Amino acid sequence: MKNFISAADVTNIDSLVSSALAYKADPLKDKSLGANKRVGMLFLNPSMRTRLSTQIAAQNLGAEPIIFNVDKEGWALEFEEEAIMSGNTVEHVKDAAPVMGNYFDILCIRTFPSLKNKEDDYSELCINQFIKYSGIPVVSLESATLHPLQSLTDIITITEKFKEKRKPKIVLTWAPHVKALPQCVANSFSQWVNAWGKADFVITHPEDYELDPQFTKGGTITHDQDAALKDADFVYVKNWSTYEDYGKIYNNDPEWMLTNEKLLLTNNAKVMHCLPVRRNVELSDEILDGPSSIVTQEASNRVWAAQAVLAEILRGKERK
Ligand code: CP
């Protein structure tokens, strides 16, 4: 694995899941793999789980994580080629990224979409420019359109919880929210579940919330949430803003919030959410505080996903 940006960077998802679960069983089994290696962690946006779990993962491998809050502490970066930098940006990524490439062995980056310009966001300019100019492996800590460490974690958690011989039914359901949120988590979850190929996958959302088909292709899409929930083994709850008429909130119907009554339609489903979650807007207290919720286990598994990915990249560097 050279970079970790999407499911397409992974040749065998099950093997990465097994590696993550092996680290969960024995976190320090490769405590020297990252000796004398530095992992740069650049944040252009806030984060709690991604920041802490990736830091712990690097430390478990004996590597030194160095966090740089670019949004608060760094120079404002320019990403456009041939930009005339007479505005607010102070340093071009073309100048900054090679320096980071010399400071670090792996570069991890967290950025969000603008939600204003679909073409810009979906071109993944920021992370692609770091790949182009840093010269070292780049790991996405969430990009404009995808959140691969979250999705790997989600597959790890489903693998841990589901022990039956048949395929699980996994439902991704849209949920209401007060703000326009990125499509990253929903795109990424869809991409990974489809690439994994070991589930019956259904996506449900109100009309006008269709996601980019490049990620959902392979899943069944319906606007009927009750029909989607029938016999589900896992319900993944997430809000996203509109993709077609980009970055809007069209419908915020509170009826789409998952409740215990709706869960009765499922096969005693486990409920997942990437967190942070707005309680009683996106997901009800009764679900989050009840026995169906596995959100804490899910978020805790972020460490093992990050550790498996960093380890695979470090092993690749060892072989060179
Ligand atoms: N799920 C997730 O990415 O959480 P943070 O935004 O806190 O990192």
Coordinates of C-alpha atoms and ligand atoms in Angstrom, one line a residue:
M1 CA 0.0 0.0 0.0
K2 CA 1.6 3.3 -1.1
N3 CA -1.1 5.7 0.1
F4 CA -4.3 5.2 2.0
I5 CA -7.0 7.4 0.5
S6 CA -9.8 5.1 -0.4
A7 CA -10.9 1.4 -0.6
A8 CA -9.2 1.3 -4.0
D9 CA -5.8 1.4 -2.2
V10 CA -6.4 -1.9 -0.4
T11 CA -5.9 -5.2 -2.2
N12 CA -7.5 -7.3 0.5
I13 CA -9.9 -5.8 3.0
D14 CA -10.3 -9.0 5.0
S15 CA -6.6 -9.2 5.4
L16 CA -6.4 -5.6 6.7
V17 CA -9.3 -6.4 9.1
S18 CA -7.4 -9.4 10.4
S19 CA -4.3 -7.4 10.9
A20 CA -6.3 -4.8 12.9
L21 CA -8.0 -7.4 15.1
A22 CA -4.5 -8.9 15.7
Y23 CA -3.4 -5.5 17.0
K24 CA -6.5 -5.3 19.1
A25 CA -5.5 -8.6 20.7
D26 CA -1.9 -7.6 21.2
P27 CA -1.4 -3.8 20.7
L28 CA 2.4 -3.8 21.2
K29 CA 3.3 -6.9 19.1
D30 CA 5.1 -4.7 16.5
K31 CA 6.4 -2.1 18.9
S32 CA 9.7 -1.7 17.0
L33 CA 8.3 -1.6 13.5
G34 CA 8.2 2.2 13.5
A35 CA 11.4 2.8 15.4
N36 CA 13.1 6.0 14.3
K37 CA 10.1 6.9 12.1
R38 CA 8.1 10.1 12.3
V39 CA 4.4 10.3 11.4
G40 CA 3.2 13.8 10.5
M41 CA -0.4 14.5 11.3
L42 CA -1.8 17.6 9.7
F43 CA -5.2 18.9 10.7
L44 CA -7.0 21.5 8.6
N45 CA -10.2 20.8 10.6
P46 CA -11.3 19.7 14.1
S47 CA -11.1 16.1 15.2
M48 CA -11.1 14.0 18.4
R49 CA -11.3 10.3 17.5
T50 CA -9.1 10.4 14.4
R51 CA -6.4 12.5 16.0
L52 CA -6.2 10.5 19.2
S53 CA -6.6 7.0 17.7
T54 CA -4.0 7.6 15.0
Q55 CA -1.6 9.1 17.5
I56 CA -2.0 6.0 19.7
A57 CA -1.6 3.7 16.7
A58 CA 1.7 5.3 15.7
Q59 CA 3.0 5.1 19.3
N60 CA 2.0 1.4 19.5
L61 CA 4.2 0.8 16.5
G62 CA 7.1 2.7 18.1
A63 CA 6.8 5.6 15.7
E64 CA 6.7 9.3 16.8
P65 CA 3.5 11.1 15.8
I66 CA 3.9 14.9 15.4
I67 CA 0.6 16.8 15.2
F68 CA 0.4 20.1 13.3
N69 CA -2.9 22.0 13.5
V70 CA -2.5 23.7 10.2
D71 CA -5.9 25.5 10.5
K72 CA -4.9 27.2 13.8
E73 CA -1.1 27.3 13.8
G74 CA 0.2 27.1 10.2
W75 CA 0.4 29.4 7.3
A76 CA -2.8 29.5 5.1
L77 CA -2.0 27.0 2.3
E78 CA -2.7 27.5 -1.4
F79 CA -3.5 24.4 -3.4
E80 CA -4.3 25.7 -6.9
E81 CA -1.5 25.4 -9.5
E82 CA -0.3 28.7 -11.0
A83 CA -2.2 30.7 -8.4
I84 CA -1.4 34.4 -8.1
M85 CA -1.2 34.5 -4.3
S86 CA -2.4 38.0 -3.7
G87 CA -5.3 36.9 -1.5
N88 CA -5.3 35.2 1.9
T89 CA -3.1 32.2 1.2
V90 CA 0.5 32.6 2.3
E91 CA 2.3 29.4 1.3
H92 CA 1.9 27.1 -1.7
V93 CA 1.5 23.3 -1.0
K94 CA 4.3 22.9 -3.7
D95 CA 6.7 24.6 -1.2
A96 CA 5.3 23.2 2.1
A97 CA 4.8 19.5 1.2
P98 CA 8.4 18.7 0.1
V99 CA 9.6 20.1 3.4
M100 CA 7.2 17.9 5.3
G101 CA 8.3 15.0 3.1
N102 CA 11.8 15.5 4.5
Y103 CA 10.6 15.9 8.1
F104 CA 8.3 12.8 8.1
D105 CA 8.2 9.2 6.9
I106 CA 4.4 9.1 6.6
L107 CA 2.1 12.1 6.2
C108 CA -1.5 11.9 7.5
I109 CA -3.9 14.7 6.5
R110 CA -7.4 15.7 7.7
T111 CA -9.4 18.1 5.6
F112 CA -13.1 18.8 4.8
P113 CA -14.9 19.8 1.7
S114 CA -16.0 23.4 1.2
L115 CA -19.5 22.2 0.3
K116 CA -19.7 25.1 -2.1
N117 CA -18.1 23.8 -5.3
K118 CA -18.7 20.1 -6.1
E119 CA -16.1 19.9 -8.8
D120 CA -13.4 21.3 -6.5
D121 CA -14.3 19.1 -3.6
Y122 CA -14.7 15.9 -5.7
S123 CA -11.3 16.5 -7.4
E124 CA -9.7 16.0 -3.9
L125 CA -7.3 18.8 -4.7
C126 CA -5.8 19.1 -1.2
I127 CA -4.9 15.5 -0.5
N128 CA -3.8 14.9 -4.1
Q129 CA -1.5 17.9 -4.0
F130 CA 0.1 16.5 -0.8
I131 CA 0.6 13.1 -2.6
K132 CA 2.1 14.9 -5.6
Y133 CA 4.5 17.1 -3.7
S134 CA 5.4 15.4 -0.4
G135 CA 7.2 12.4 -2.0
I136 CA 6.2 10.2 1.0
P137 CA 3.1 7.9 1.7
V138 CA 0.0 9.9 2.5
V139 CA -2.8 8.6 4.7
S140 CA -6.2 10.3 4.7
L141 CA -7.6 11.2 8.1
E142 CA -10.8 12.2 6.2
S143 CA -10.7 14.1 2.9
A144 CA -13.3 16.1 1.0
T145 CA -15.2 13.1 -0.2
L146 CA -14.0 10.0 1.8
H147 CA -13.2 8.8 5.3
P148 CA -11.3 5.5 4.8
L149 CA -10.0 5.0 8.3
Q150 CA -13.6 5.3 9.6
S151 CA -14.9 2.9 7.0
L152 CA -12.2 0.3 7.7
T153 CA -13.1 0.6 11.4
D154 CA -16.7 0.1 10.5
I155 CA -15.9 -3.2 8.6
I156 CA -13.7 -4.3 11.5
T157 CA -16.6 -3.7 14.0
I158 CA -19.1 -5.5 11.8
T159 CA -16.7 -8.4 11.4
E160 CA -16.3 -8.6 15.2
K161 CA -20.0 -8.5 15.9
F162 CA -21.4 -10.7 13.2
K163 CA -20.6 -14.4 13.6
E164 CA -23.4 -16.1 11.5
K165 CA -22.5 -18.0 8.3
R166 CA -24.9 -15.9 6.1
K167 CA -24.2 -12.4 4.8
P168 CA -25.3 -9.6 7.2
K169 CA -27.9 -7.1 6.0
I170 CA -26.4 -3.6 6.4
V171 CA -28.5 -0.5 6.1
L172 CA -27.0 3.0 5.7
T173 CA -29.8 5.5 6.7
W174 CA -29.8 9.2 6.3
A175 CA -30.6 11.1 9.5
P176 CA -31.7 14.7 10.1
H177 CA -29.2 17.4 11.1
V178 CA -29.2 21.2 11.7
K179 CA -26.1 21.8 9.5
A180 CA -25.1 20.9 6.0
L181 CA -22.6 18.1 6.5
P182 CA -20.1 16.5 4.0
Q183 CA -21.0 13.3 2.2
C184 CA -17.6 11.7 3.1
V185 CA -18.7 9.2 5.7
A186 CA -21.7 8.0 3.7
N187 CA -19.7 7.9 0.4
S188 CA -16.8 6.0 2.1
F189 CA -19.0 3.5 4.0
S190 CA -20.8 2.7 0.7
Q191 CA -17.5 2.4 -1.2
W192 CA -16.0 0.0 1.5
V193 CA -19.1 -2.2 2.0
N194 CA -19.4 -2.6 -1.8
A195 CA -15.7 -3.3 -2.2
W196 CA -15.8 -5.8 0.7
G197 CA -18.7 -7.6 -1.1
K198 CA -19.8 -9.6 2.0
A199 CA -23.1 -8.0 2.8
D200 CA -26.6 -7.2 1.5
F201 CA -26.3 -3.5 1.4
V202 CA -29.2 -1.1 1.4
I203 CA -29.0 2.7 1.4
T204 CA -32.1 4.7 2.4
H205 CA -32.6 8.5 2.4
P206 CA -35.2 11.1 1.5
E207 CA -35.6 12.1 -2.2
D208 CA -32.9 14.5 -3.3
Y209 CA -30.2 13.1 -1.1
E210 CA -28.8 10.7 -3.7
L211 CA -25.0 10.2 -3.2
D212 CA -22.4 10.0 -5.9
P213 CA -23.2 6.7 -7.8
Q214 CA -19.5 5.9 -8.1
F215 CA -19.6 5.0 -4.4
T216 CA -23.1 3.6 -4.0
K217 CA -23.0 1.3 -7.1
G218 CA -23.7 -2.2 -5.9
G219 CA -26.0 -1.2 -3.1
T220 CA -29.8 -1.0 -3.2
I221 CA -31.2 2.5 -2.8
T222 CA -34.7 3.3 -1.5
H223 CA -36.6 6.3 -0.1
D224 CA -38.6 4.0 2.1
Q225 CA -36.8 3.8 5.4
D226 CA -39.2 1.3 7.0
A227 CA -38.8 -1.1 4.1
A228 CA -35.0 -0.7 4.2
L229 CA -34.8 -1.4 7.9
K230 CA -36.7 -4.7 7.7
D231 CA -34.5 -7.6 8.9
A232 CA -31.4 -5.4 9.1
D233 CA -28.5 -6.7 11.2
F234 CA -26.6 -3.4 11.3
V235 CA -28.0 0.1 10.9
Y236 CA -25.4 2.8 10.1
V237 CA -26.9 6.2 10.9
K238 CA -25.4 9.4 9.3
N239 CA -26.5 12.7 8.0
W240 CA -25.3 14.2 4.7
S241 CA -26.1 17.2 2.6
T242 CA -27.3 17.0 -1.0
Y243 CA -24.9 15.9 -3.6
E244 CA -26.7 16.8 -6.9
D245 CA -27.6 20.4 -5.9
Y246 CA -24.5 20.5 -3.9
G247 CA -24.2 21.0 -0.1
K248 CA -27.8 21.9 0.7
I249 CA -30.3 20.8 3.2
Y250 CA -33.6 20.1 1.4
N251 CA -35.6 18.0 3.8
N252 CA -34.9 17.8 7.5
D253 CA -37.8 15.6 8.5
P254 CA -37.4 14.5 12.2
E255 CA -39.3 11.3 11.3
W256 CA -36.1 10.0 9.8
M257 CA -34.4 9.9 13.2
L258 CA -33.9 6.3 14.3
T259 CA -36.0 5.3 17.4
N260 CA -36.5 2.1 19.3
E261 CA -39.9 1.7 17.6
K262 CA -38.2 1.7 14.1
L263 CA -35.6 -0.8 15.4
L264 CA -38.4 -3.3 15.9
L265 CA -38.5 -3.7 12.1
T266 CA -34.9 -5.0 12.2
N267 CA -33.3 -8.3 13.1
N268 CA -32.3 -6.9 16.5
A269 CA -29.9 -4.6 14.6
K270 CA -26.8 -3.1 16.1
V271 CA -26.7 0.7 15.5
M272 CA -23.5 2.4 14.3
H273 CA -22.5 6.1 13.9
C274 CA -19.1 7.5 13.3
L275 CA -19.5 10.2 16.0
P276 CA -19.7 13.1 16.9
V277 CA -23.5 12.8 16.9
R278 CA -26.1 15.4 17.7
R279 CA -28.3 13.7 20.3
N280 CA -32.1 13.8 19.7
V281 CA -31.5 15.4 16.3
E282 CA -29.5 12.8 14.4
L283 CA -29.9 9.9 16.8
S284 CA -32.2 9.5 19.8
D285 CA -31.0 9.1 23.4
E286 CA -33.0 5.9 23.7
I287 CA -30.9 4.3 20.9
L288 CA -27.5 5.8 21.9
D289 CA -28.0 4.8 25.6
G290 CA -29.6 1.5 24.9
P291 CA -28.3 -2.0 24.2
S292 CA -28.4 -1.8 20.4
S293 CA -25.8 1.0 20.2
I294 CA -22.2 -0.1 19.4
V295 CA -20.9 3.4 18.8
T296 CA -18.3 3.3 21.6
Q297 CA -16.9 0.0 20.4
E298 CA -16.8 1.3 16.9
A299 CA -15.0 4.5 17.9
S300 CA -12.5 2.5 20.0
N301 CA -11.7 0.3 17.1
R302 CA -10.3 3.4 15.3
V303 CA -7.0 2.7 16.9
W304 CA -6.7 -0.8 15.3
A305 CA -7.7 0.4 11.9
A306 CA -5.0 3.1 12.0
Q307 CA -2.4 0.7 13.4
A308 CA -3.1 -1.8 10.6
V309 CA -2.7 0.8 7.9
L310 CA 0.4 2.5 9.4
A311 CA 2.0 -1.0 9.8
E312 CA 1.3 -2.0 6.2
I313 CA 2.9 1.3 5.0
L314 CA 5.9 0.9 7.3
R315 CA 6.4 -2.7 6.1
G316 CA 6.3 -1.4 2.5
K317 CA 9.0 1.1 3.4
E318 CA 11.1 -1.6 5.1
R319 CA 11.1 -3.7 1.9
K320 CA 12.4 -0.8 -0.3
Ligands
CP1 N1 -15.4 9.9 13.4 C1 -14.5 10.9 13.4 O1 -13.8 11.1 12.4 O2 -14.4 11.6 14.5 P1 -13.5 12.9 14.7 O3 -14.1 13.9 13.8 O4 -13.6 13.3 16.2 O5 -12.1 12.6 14.3

